[in-house]
CSV table of C-alpha atoms and ligand atoms in Angstrom, one decimal:
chain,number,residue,atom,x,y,z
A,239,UNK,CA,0.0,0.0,0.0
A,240,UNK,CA,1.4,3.6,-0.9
A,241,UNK,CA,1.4,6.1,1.5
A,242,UNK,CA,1.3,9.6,-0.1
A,243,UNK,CA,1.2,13.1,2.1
A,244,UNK,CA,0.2,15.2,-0.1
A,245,UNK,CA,2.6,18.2,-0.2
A,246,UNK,CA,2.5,21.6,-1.9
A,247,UNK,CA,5.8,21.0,-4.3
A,248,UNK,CA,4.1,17.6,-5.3
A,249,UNK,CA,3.6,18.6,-8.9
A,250,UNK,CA,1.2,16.0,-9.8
A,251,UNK,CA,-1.7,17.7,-7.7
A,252,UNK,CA,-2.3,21.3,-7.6
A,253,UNK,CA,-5.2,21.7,-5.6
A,254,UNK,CA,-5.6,25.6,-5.8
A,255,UNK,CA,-4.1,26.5,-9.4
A,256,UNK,CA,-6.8,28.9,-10.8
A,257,UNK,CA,-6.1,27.2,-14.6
A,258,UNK,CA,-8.5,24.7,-15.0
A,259,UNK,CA,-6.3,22.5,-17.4
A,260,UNK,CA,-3.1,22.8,-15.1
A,261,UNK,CA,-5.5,20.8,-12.5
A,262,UNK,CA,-6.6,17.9,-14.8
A,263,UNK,CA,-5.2,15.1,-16.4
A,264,UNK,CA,-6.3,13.1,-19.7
A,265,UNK,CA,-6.9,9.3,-19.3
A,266,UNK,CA,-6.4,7.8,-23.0
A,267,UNK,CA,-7.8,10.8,-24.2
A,268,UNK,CA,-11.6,10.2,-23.1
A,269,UNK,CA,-12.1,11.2,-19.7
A,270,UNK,CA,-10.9,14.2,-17.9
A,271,UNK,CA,-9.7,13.8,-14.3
A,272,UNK,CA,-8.5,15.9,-11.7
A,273,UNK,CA,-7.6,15.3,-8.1
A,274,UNK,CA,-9.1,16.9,-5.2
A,275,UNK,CA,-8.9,16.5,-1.4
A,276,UNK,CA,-11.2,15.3,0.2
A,277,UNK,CA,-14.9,15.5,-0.4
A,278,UNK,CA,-15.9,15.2,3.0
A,279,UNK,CA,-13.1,16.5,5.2
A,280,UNK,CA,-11.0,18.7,2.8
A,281,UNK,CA,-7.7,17.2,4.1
A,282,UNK,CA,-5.1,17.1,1.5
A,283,UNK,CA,-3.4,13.7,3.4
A,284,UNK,CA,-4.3,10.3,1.3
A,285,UNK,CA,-3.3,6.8,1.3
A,286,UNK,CA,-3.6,5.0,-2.4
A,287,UNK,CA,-6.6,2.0,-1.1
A,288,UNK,CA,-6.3,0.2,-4.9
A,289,UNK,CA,-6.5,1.0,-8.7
A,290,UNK,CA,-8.6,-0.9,-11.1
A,291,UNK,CA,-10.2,-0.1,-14.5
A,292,UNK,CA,-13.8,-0.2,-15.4
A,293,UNK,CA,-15.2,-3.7,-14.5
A,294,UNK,CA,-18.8,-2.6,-16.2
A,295,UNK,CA,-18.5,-0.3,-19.2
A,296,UNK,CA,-14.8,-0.5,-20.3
A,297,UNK,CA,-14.4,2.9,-20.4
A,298,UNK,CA,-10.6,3.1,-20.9
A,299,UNK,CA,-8.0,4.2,-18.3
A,300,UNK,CA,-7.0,3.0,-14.6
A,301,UNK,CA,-8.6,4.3,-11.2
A,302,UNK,CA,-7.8,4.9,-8.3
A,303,UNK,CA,-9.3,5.0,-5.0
A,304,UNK,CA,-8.1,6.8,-2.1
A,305,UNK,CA,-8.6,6.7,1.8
A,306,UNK,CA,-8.4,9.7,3.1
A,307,UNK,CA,-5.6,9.7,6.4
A,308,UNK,CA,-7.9,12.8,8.7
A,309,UNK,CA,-11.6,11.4,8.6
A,310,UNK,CA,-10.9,8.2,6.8
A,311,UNK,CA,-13.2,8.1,3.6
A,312,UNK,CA,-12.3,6.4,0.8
A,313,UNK,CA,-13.1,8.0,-2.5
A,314,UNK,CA,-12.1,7.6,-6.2
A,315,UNK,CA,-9.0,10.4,-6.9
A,316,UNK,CA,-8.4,11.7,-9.5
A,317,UNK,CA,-11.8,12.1,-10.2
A,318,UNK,CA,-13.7,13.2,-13.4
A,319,UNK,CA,-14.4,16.8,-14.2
A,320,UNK,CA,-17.9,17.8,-13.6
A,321,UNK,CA,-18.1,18.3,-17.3
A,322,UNK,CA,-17.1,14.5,-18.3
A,323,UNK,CA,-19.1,12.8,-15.4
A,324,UNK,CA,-21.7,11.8,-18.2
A,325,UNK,CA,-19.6,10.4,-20.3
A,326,UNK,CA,-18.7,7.8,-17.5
A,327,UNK,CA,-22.3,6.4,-18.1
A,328,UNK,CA,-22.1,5.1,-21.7
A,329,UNK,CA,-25.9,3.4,-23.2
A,330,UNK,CA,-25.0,-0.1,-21.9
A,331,UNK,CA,-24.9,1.0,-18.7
A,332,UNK,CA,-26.9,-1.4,-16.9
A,333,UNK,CA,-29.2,0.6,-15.0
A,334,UNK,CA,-29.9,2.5,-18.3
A,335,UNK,CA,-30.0,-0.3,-20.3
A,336,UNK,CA,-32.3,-1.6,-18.3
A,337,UNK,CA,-34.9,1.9,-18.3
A,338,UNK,CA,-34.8,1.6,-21.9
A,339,UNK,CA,-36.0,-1.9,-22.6
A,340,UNK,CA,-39.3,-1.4,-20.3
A,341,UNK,CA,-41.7,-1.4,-23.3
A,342,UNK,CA,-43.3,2.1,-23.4
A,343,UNK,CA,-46.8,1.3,-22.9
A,344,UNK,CA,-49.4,1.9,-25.9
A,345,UNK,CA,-51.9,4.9,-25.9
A,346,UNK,CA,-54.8,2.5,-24.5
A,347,UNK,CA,-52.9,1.2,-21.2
A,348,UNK,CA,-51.6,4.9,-20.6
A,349,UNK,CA,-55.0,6.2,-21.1
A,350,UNK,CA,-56.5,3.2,-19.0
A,351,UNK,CA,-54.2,4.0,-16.0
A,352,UNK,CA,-53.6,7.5,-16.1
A,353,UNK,CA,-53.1,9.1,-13.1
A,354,UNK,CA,-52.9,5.5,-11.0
A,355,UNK,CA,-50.7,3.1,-10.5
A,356,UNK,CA,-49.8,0.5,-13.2
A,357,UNK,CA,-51.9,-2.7,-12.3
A,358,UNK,CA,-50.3,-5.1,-14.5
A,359,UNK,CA,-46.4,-4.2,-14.1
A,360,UNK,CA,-44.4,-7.1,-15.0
A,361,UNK,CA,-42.3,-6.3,-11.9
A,362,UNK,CA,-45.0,-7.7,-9.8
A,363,UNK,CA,-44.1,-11.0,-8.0
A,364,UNK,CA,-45.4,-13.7,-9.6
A,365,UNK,CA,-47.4,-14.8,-6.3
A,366,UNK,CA,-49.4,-11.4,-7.5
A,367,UNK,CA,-50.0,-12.4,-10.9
A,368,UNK,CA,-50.7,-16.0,-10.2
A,369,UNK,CA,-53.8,-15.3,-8.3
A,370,UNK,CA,-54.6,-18.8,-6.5
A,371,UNK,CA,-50.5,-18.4,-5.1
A,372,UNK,CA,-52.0,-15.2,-3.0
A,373,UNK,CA,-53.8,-17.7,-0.6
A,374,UNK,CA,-51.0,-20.4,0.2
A,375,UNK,CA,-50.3,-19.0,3.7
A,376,UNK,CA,-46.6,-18.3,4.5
A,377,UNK,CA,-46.0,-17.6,0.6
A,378,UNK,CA,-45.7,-13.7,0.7
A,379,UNK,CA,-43.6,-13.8,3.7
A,380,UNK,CA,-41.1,-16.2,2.4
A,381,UNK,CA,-41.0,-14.4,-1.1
A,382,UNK,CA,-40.4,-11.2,0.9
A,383,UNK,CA,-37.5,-13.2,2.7
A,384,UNK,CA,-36.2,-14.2,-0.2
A,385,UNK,CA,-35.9,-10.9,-2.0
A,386,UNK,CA,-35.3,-8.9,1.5
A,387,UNK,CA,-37.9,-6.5,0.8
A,388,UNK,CA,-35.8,-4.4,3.8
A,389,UNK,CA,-33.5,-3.4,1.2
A,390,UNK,CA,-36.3,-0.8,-0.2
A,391,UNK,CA,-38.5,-0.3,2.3
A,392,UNK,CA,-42.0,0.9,1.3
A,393,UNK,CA,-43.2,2.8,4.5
A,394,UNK,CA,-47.3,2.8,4.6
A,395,UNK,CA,-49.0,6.5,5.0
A,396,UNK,CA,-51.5,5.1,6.8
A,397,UNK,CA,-49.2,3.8,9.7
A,398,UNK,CA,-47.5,7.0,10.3
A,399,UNK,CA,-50.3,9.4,9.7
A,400,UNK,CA,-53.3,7.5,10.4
A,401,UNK,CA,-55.6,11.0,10.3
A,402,UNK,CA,-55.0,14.6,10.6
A,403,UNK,CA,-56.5,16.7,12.9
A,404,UNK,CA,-60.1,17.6,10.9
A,405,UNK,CA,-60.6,13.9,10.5
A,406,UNK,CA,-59.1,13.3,7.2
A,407,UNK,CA,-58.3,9.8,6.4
A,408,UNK,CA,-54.5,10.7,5.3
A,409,UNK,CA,-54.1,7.8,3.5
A,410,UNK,CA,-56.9,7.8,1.2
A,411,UNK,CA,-57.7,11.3,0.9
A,412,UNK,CA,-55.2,12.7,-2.3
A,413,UNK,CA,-55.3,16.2,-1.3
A,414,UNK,CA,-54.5,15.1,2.8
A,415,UNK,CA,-52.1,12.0,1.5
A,416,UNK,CA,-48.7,12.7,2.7
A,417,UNK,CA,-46.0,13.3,0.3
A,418,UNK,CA,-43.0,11.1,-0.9
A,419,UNK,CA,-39.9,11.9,-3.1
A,420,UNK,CA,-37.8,10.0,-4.9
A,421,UNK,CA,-34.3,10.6,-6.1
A,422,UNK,CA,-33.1,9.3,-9.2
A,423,UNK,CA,-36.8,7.1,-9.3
A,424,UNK,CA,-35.8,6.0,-13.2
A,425,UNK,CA,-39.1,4.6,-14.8
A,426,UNK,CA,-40.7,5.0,-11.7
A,427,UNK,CA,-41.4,1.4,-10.3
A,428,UNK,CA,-41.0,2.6,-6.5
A,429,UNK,CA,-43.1,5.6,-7.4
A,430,UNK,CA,-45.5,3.1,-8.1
A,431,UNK,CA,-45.4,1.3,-5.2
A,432,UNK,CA,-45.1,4.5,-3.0
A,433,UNK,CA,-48.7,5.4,-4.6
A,434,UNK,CA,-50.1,2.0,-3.8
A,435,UNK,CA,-48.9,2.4,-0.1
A,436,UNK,CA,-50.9,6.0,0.1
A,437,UNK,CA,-48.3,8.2,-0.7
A,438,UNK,CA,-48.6,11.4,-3.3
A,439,UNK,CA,-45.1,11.0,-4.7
A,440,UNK,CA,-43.1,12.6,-6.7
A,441,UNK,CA,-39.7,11.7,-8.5
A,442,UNK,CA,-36.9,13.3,-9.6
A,443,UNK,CA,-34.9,11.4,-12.6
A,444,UNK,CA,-32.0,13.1,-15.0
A,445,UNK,CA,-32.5,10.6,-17.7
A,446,UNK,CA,-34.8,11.7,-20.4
A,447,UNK,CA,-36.4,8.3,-21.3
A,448,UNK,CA,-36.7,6.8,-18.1
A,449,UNK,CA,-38.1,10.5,-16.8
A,450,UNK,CA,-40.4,10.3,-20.0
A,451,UNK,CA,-41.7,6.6,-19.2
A,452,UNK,CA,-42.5,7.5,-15.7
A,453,UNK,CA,-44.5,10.3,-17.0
A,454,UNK,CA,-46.7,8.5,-19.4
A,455,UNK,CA,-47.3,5.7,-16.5
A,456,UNK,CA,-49.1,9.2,-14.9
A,457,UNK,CA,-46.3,9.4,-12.4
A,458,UNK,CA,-45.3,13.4,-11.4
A,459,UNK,CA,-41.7,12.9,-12.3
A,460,UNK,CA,-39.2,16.2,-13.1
A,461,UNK,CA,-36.5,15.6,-15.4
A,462,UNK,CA,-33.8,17.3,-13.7
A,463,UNK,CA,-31.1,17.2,-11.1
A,464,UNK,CA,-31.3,17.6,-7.7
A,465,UNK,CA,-29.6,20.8,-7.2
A,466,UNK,CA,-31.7,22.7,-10.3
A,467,UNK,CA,-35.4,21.5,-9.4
A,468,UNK,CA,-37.1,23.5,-8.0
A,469,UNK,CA,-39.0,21.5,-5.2
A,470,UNK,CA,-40.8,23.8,-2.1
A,471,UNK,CA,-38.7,23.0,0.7
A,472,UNK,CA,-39.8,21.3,3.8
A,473,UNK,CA,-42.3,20.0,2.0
A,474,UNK,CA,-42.1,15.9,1.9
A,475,UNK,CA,-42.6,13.5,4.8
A,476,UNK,CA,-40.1,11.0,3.3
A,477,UNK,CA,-37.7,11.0,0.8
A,478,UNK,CA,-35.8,7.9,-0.8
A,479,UNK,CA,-32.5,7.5,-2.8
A,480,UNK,CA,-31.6,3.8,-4.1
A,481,UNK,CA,-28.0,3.3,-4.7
A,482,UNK,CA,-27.6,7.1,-5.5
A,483,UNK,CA,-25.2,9.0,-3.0
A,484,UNK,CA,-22.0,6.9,-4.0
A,485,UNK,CA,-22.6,8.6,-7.8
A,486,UNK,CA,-22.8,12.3,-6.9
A,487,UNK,CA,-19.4,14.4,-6.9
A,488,UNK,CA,-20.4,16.2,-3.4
A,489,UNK,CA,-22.5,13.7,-1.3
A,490,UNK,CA,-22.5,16.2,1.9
A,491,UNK,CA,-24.5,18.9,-0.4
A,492,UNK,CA,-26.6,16.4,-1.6
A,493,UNK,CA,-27.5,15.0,2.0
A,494,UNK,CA,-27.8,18.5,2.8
A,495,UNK,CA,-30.8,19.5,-0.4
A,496,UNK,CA,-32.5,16.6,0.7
A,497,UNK,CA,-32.7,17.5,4.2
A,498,UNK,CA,-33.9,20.9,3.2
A,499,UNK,CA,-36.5,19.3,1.0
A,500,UNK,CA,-37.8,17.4,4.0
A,501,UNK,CA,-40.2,18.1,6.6
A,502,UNK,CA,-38.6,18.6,10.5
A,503,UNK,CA,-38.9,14.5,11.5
A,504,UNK,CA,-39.0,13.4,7.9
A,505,UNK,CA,-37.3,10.2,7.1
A,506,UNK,CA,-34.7,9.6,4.3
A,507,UNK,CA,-34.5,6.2,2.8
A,508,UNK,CA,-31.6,5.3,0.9
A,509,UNK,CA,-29.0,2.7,-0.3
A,510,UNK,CA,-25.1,2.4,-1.0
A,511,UNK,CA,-22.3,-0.6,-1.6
A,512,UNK,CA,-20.5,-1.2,1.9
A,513,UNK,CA,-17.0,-0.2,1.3
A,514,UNK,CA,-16.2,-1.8,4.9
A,515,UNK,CA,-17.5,-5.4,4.4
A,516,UNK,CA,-15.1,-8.6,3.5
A,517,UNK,CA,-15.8,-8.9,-0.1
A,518,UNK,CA,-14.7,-5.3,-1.1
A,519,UNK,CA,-11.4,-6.2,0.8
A,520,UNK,CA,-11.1,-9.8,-0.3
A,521,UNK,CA,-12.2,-9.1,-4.1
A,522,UNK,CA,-10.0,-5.9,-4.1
A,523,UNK,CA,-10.0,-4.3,-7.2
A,524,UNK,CA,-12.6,-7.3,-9.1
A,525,UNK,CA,-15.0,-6.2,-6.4
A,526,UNK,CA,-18.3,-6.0,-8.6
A,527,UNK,CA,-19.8,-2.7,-6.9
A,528,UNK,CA,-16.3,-0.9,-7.2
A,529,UNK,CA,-18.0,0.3,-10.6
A,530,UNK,CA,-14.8,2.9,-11.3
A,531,UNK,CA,-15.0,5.4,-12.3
A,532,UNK,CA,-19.0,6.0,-11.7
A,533,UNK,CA,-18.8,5.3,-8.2
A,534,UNK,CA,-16.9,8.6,-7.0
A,535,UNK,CA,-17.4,7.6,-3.0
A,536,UNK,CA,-17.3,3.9,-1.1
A,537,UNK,CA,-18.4,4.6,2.3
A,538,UNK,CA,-18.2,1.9,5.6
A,539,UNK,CA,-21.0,2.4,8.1
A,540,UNK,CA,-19.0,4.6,9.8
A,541,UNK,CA,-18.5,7.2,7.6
A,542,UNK,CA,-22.0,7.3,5.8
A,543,UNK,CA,-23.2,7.8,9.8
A,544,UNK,CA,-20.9,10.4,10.6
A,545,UNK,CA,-21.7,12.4,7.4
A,546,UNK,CA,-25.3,12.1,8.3
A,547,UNK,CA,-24.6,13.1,11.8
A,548,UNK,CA,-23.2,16.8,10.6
A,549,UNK,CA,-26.1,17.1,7.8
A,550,UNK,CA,-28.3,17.1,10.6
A,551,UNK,CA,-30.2,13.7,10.7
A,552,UNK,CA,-30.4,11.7,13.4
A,553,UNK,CA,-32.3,8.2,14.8
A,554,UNK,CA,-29.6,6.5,11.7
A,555,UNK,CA,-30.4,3.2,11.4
A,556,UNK,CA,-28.4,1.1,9.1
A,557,UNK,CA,-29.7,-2.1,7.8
A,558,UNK,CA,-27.0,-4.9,5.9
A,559,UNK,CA,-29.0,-6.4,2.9
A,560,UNK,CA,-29.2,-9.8,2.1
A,561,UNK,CA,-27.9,-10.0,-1.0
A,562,UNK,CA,-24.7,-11.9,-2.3
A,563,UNK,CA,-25.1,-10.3,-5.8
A,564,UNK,CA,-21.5,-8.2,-5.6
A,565,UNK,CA,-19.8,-11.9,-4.8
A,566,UNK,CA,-21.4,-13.6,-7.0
A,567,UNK,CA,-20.9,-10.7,-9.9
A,568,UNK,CA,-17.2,-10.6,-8.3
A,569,UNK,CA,-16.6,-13.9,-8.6
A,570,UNK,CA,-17.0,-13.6,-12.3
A,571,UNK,CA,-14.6,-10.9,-12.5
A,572,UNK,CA,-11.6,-13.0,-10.9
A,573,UNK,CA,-12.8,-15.6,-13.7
A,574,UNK,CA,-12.7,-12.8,-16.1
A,575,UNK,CA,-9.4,-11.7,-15.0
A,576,UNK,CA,-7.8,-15.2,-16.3
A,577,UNK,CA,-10.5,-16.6,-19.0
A,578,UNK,CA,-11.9,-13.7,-20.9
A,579,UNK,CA,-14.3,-15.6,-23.0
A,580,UNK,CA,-15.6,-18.2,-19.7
A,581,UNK,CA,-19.3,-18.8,-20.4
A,582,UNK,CA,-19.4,-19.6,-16.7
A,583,UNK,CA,-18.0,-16.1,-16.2
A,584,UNK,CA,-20.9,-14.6,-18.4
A,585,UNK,CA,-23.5,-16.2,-16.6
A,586,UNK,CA,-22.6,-15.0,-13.2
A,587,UNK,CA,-21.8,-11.7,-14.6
A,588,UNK,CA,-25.3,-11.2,-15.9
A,589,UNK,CA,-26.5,-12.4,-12.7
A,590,UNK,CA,-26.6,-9.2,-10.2
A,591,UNK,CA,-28.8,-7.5,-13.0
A,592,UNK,CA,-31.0,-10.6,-13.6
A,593,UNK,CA,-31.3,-13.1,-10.4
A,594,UNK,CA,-32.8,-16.1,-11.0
A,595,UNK,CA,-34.9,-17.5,-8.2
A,596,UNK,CA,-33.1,-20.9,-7.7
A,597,UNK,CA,-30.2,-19.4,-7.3
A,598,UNK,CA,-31.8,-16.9,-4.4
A,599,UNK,CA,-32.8,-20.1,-2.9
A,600,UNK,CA,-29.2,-21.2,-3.1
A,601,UNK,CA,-27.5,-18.2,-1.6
A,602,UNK,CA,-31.0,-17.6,1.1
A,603,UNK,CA,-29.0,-18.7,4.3
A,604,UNK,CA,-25.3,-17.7,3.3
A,605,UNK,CA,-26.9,-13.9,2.5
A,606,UNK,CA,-29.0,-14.3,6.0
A,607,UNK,CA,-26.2,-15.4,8.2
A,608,UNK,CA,-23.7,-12.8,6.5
A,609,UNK,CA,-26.5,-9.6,6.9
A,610,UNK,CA,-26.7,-11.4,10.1
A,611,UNK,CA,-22.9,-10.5,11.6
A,612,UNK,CA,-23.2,-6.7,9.5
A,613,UNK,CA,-21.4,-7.8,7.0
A,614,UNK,CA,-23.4,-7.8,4.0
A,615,UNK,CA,-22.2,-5.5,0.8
A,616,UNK,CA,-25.0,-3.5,0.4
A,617,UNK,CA,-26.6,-0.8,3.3
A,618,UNK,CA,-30.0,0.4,3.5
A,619,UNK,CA,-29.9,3.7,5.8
A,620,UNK,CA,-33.0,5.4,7.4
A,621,UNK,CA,-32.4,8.7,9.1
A,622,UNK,CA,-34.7,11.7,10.3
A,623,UNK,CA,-34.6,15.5,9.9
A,624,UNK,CA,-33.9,17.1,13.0
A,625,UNK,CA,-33.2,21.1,13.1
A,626,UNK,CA,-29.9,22.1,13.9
A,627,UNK,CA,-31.0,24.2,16.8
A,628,UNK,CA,-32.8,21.0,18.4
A,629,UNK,CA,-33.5,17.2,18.4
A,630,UNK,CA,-35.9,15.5,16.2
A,631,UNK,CA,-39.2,17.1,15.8
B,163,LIG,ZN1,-11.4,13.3,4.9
């Protein structure tokens, strides 16, 4: 491991030069990257963690990720420019790829279910669509064991605002039902389900088909960024943010918008690869959620709790998923990294995108006991809004 102080005659990193070329390097000629301190502390002292190239998209170049030696977060450095962070997310991106093959519905189903939710999503489990698999008892809780429906939590409206004060049934009642954002909320299927649980949600999505999909299922989506819509504040009871934080270049302003956004005692829901757990340290570099050079920050429980702490949420609870798809999605990269062409290597590359339910079956207990001991790879976080001046209100 390389231990690096950085110091002012080290000419490789200029933090302060005004020129905006002088402070960037070229990678191969595609992206643009430039080193900073650190995002979270602003110390300038860094230990080189690993490099690795692009696991997912091939997008030329090595990477580097860094640990920072003051508050100890590990983030990718050099970095790319704000300008070039879009040209890290090529069309085959999987989450991309995987907005634009949802059919877009036809004129009839958006006219049939406008302003509702979808009722025939082929998302649904297939207890849901089967309908005499409804009634076996026990079915809906084992399928909700096996897919850890902890990992997006869909709160109910109903449970934490049974009725407001005149007598309105919150839940029911559209212009009473509580409100629910959603950060990056792609074609909108947790909108849906947001909707279905009594909430009057809203997302916000960057990508222009997904956003567009949304919209035609009747969902109130802006196609936007975070930082430019123009939301009321303090206006949502919850908000939620699936695998989104690790991808933005300044995750303490983002934490920070979305608690403005919130209500005082409002909950944020959100997801983000465990940096701390023993597959990113045992897979190293072939870890599958290291996803250089998208993912710009790898947090540990600690330091996602920490930053929470001084954006002013507290009650942070931090659930480990159970869900081997980073070793399994790993493992084919160590088989990658010797047999380029294994079929074997293909398979359980696809796999993290496209689980097959055998194979949940297979992993069930080894993903229960590992979640179990708080070491799984993947962290869903709840926290409240409380005001700076006070504890949660
Ligand atoms: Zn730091």
């Amino acid at each position: 491991m390389e231990r690096r102080r950085i110091m002012s005659e080290d000419q490789t990193r200029q933090f302060d030069t005004p020129g905006p070329e002088s402070r960037r390097t070229t990678t191969e000629g595609i992206l643009r990257l430039e080193y900073i301190p650190c995002p979270l502390c602003n110390s300038k002292d860094t230990t080189l963690v690993l490099t690795s190239k692009d696991n997912l998209c091939g997008i030329p170049g090595e990477f580097k990720v860094e640990r920072c030696n003051n508050c100890q977060h590990r983030f990718m450095n050099p970095r790319p420019v704000l300008e070039c962070l879009g040209d890290c997310y090529p069309d085959h991106y999987g989450p991309h790829q995987s907005a634009a093959n949802v059919p877009v519905p036809s004129s009839a189903e958006i006219s049939a279910t406008a302003g509702q939710v979808d009722p025939v999503s082929a998302a649904r489990p297939l207890y849901l669509r089967i309908l005499p698999l409804r009634y076996i008892p026990g079915l809906k809780r084992f399928y909700n064991w096996l897919i850890d429906d902890r990992s997006q939590p869909v709160l109910f409206a109903s449970a934490l605002f049974p009725a407001d004060a005149a007598g309105h049934d919150c839940a029911t009642e559209s212009p009473h039902r509580p409100r629910a954002l959603e950060i990056g909320c792609a074609t909108g299927e947790y909108l849906v389900r947001l909707q279905e649980a009594g909430w009057n949600a809203t997302g916000i999505e960057p990508g222009v088909r997904p956003a567009s999909i949304a919209r035609d299922r009747g969902l109130d989506v802006y196609c936007g960024m975070l930082e430019t819509c123009q939301l009321k504040t303090a206006a949502f009871d919850i908000a939620a943010a699936w695998m989104v934080v690790e991808h933005v270049p300044d995750p303490r302003d983002t934490l920070q918008r979305i608690h403005a956004l919130l209500k005082p005692g409002g909950i944020l829901l959100f997801s983000i690869p465990n940096a701390g757990c023993w597959e990113a340290t045992f897979f190293g570099r072939n870890w599958f959620v290291l996803e250089l050079p998208r993912h710009l920050h790898h947090f540990t429980p600690a330091s996602i709790q920490t930053l929470l702490e001084q954006c002013g949420y507290a009650d942070i609870s931090i659930t480990h998923q159970r869900n081997l798809s980073n070793v399994v999605g790993s493992v084919a990269l160590v088989i990658f990294s010797r047999w380029p062409e294994s079929r074997i290597g293909r398979w359980l590359f696809n796999y993290p995108h496209r689980p097959t339910f055998g194979m949940k079956l297979l992993l069930a207990p080894w993903a229960h006991l590992i979640a179990w001991i708080r070491q799984g790879g993947r962290l869903t976080i709840s926290a409240h809004r409380i005001d700076r001046h006070g504890g949660p209100s």
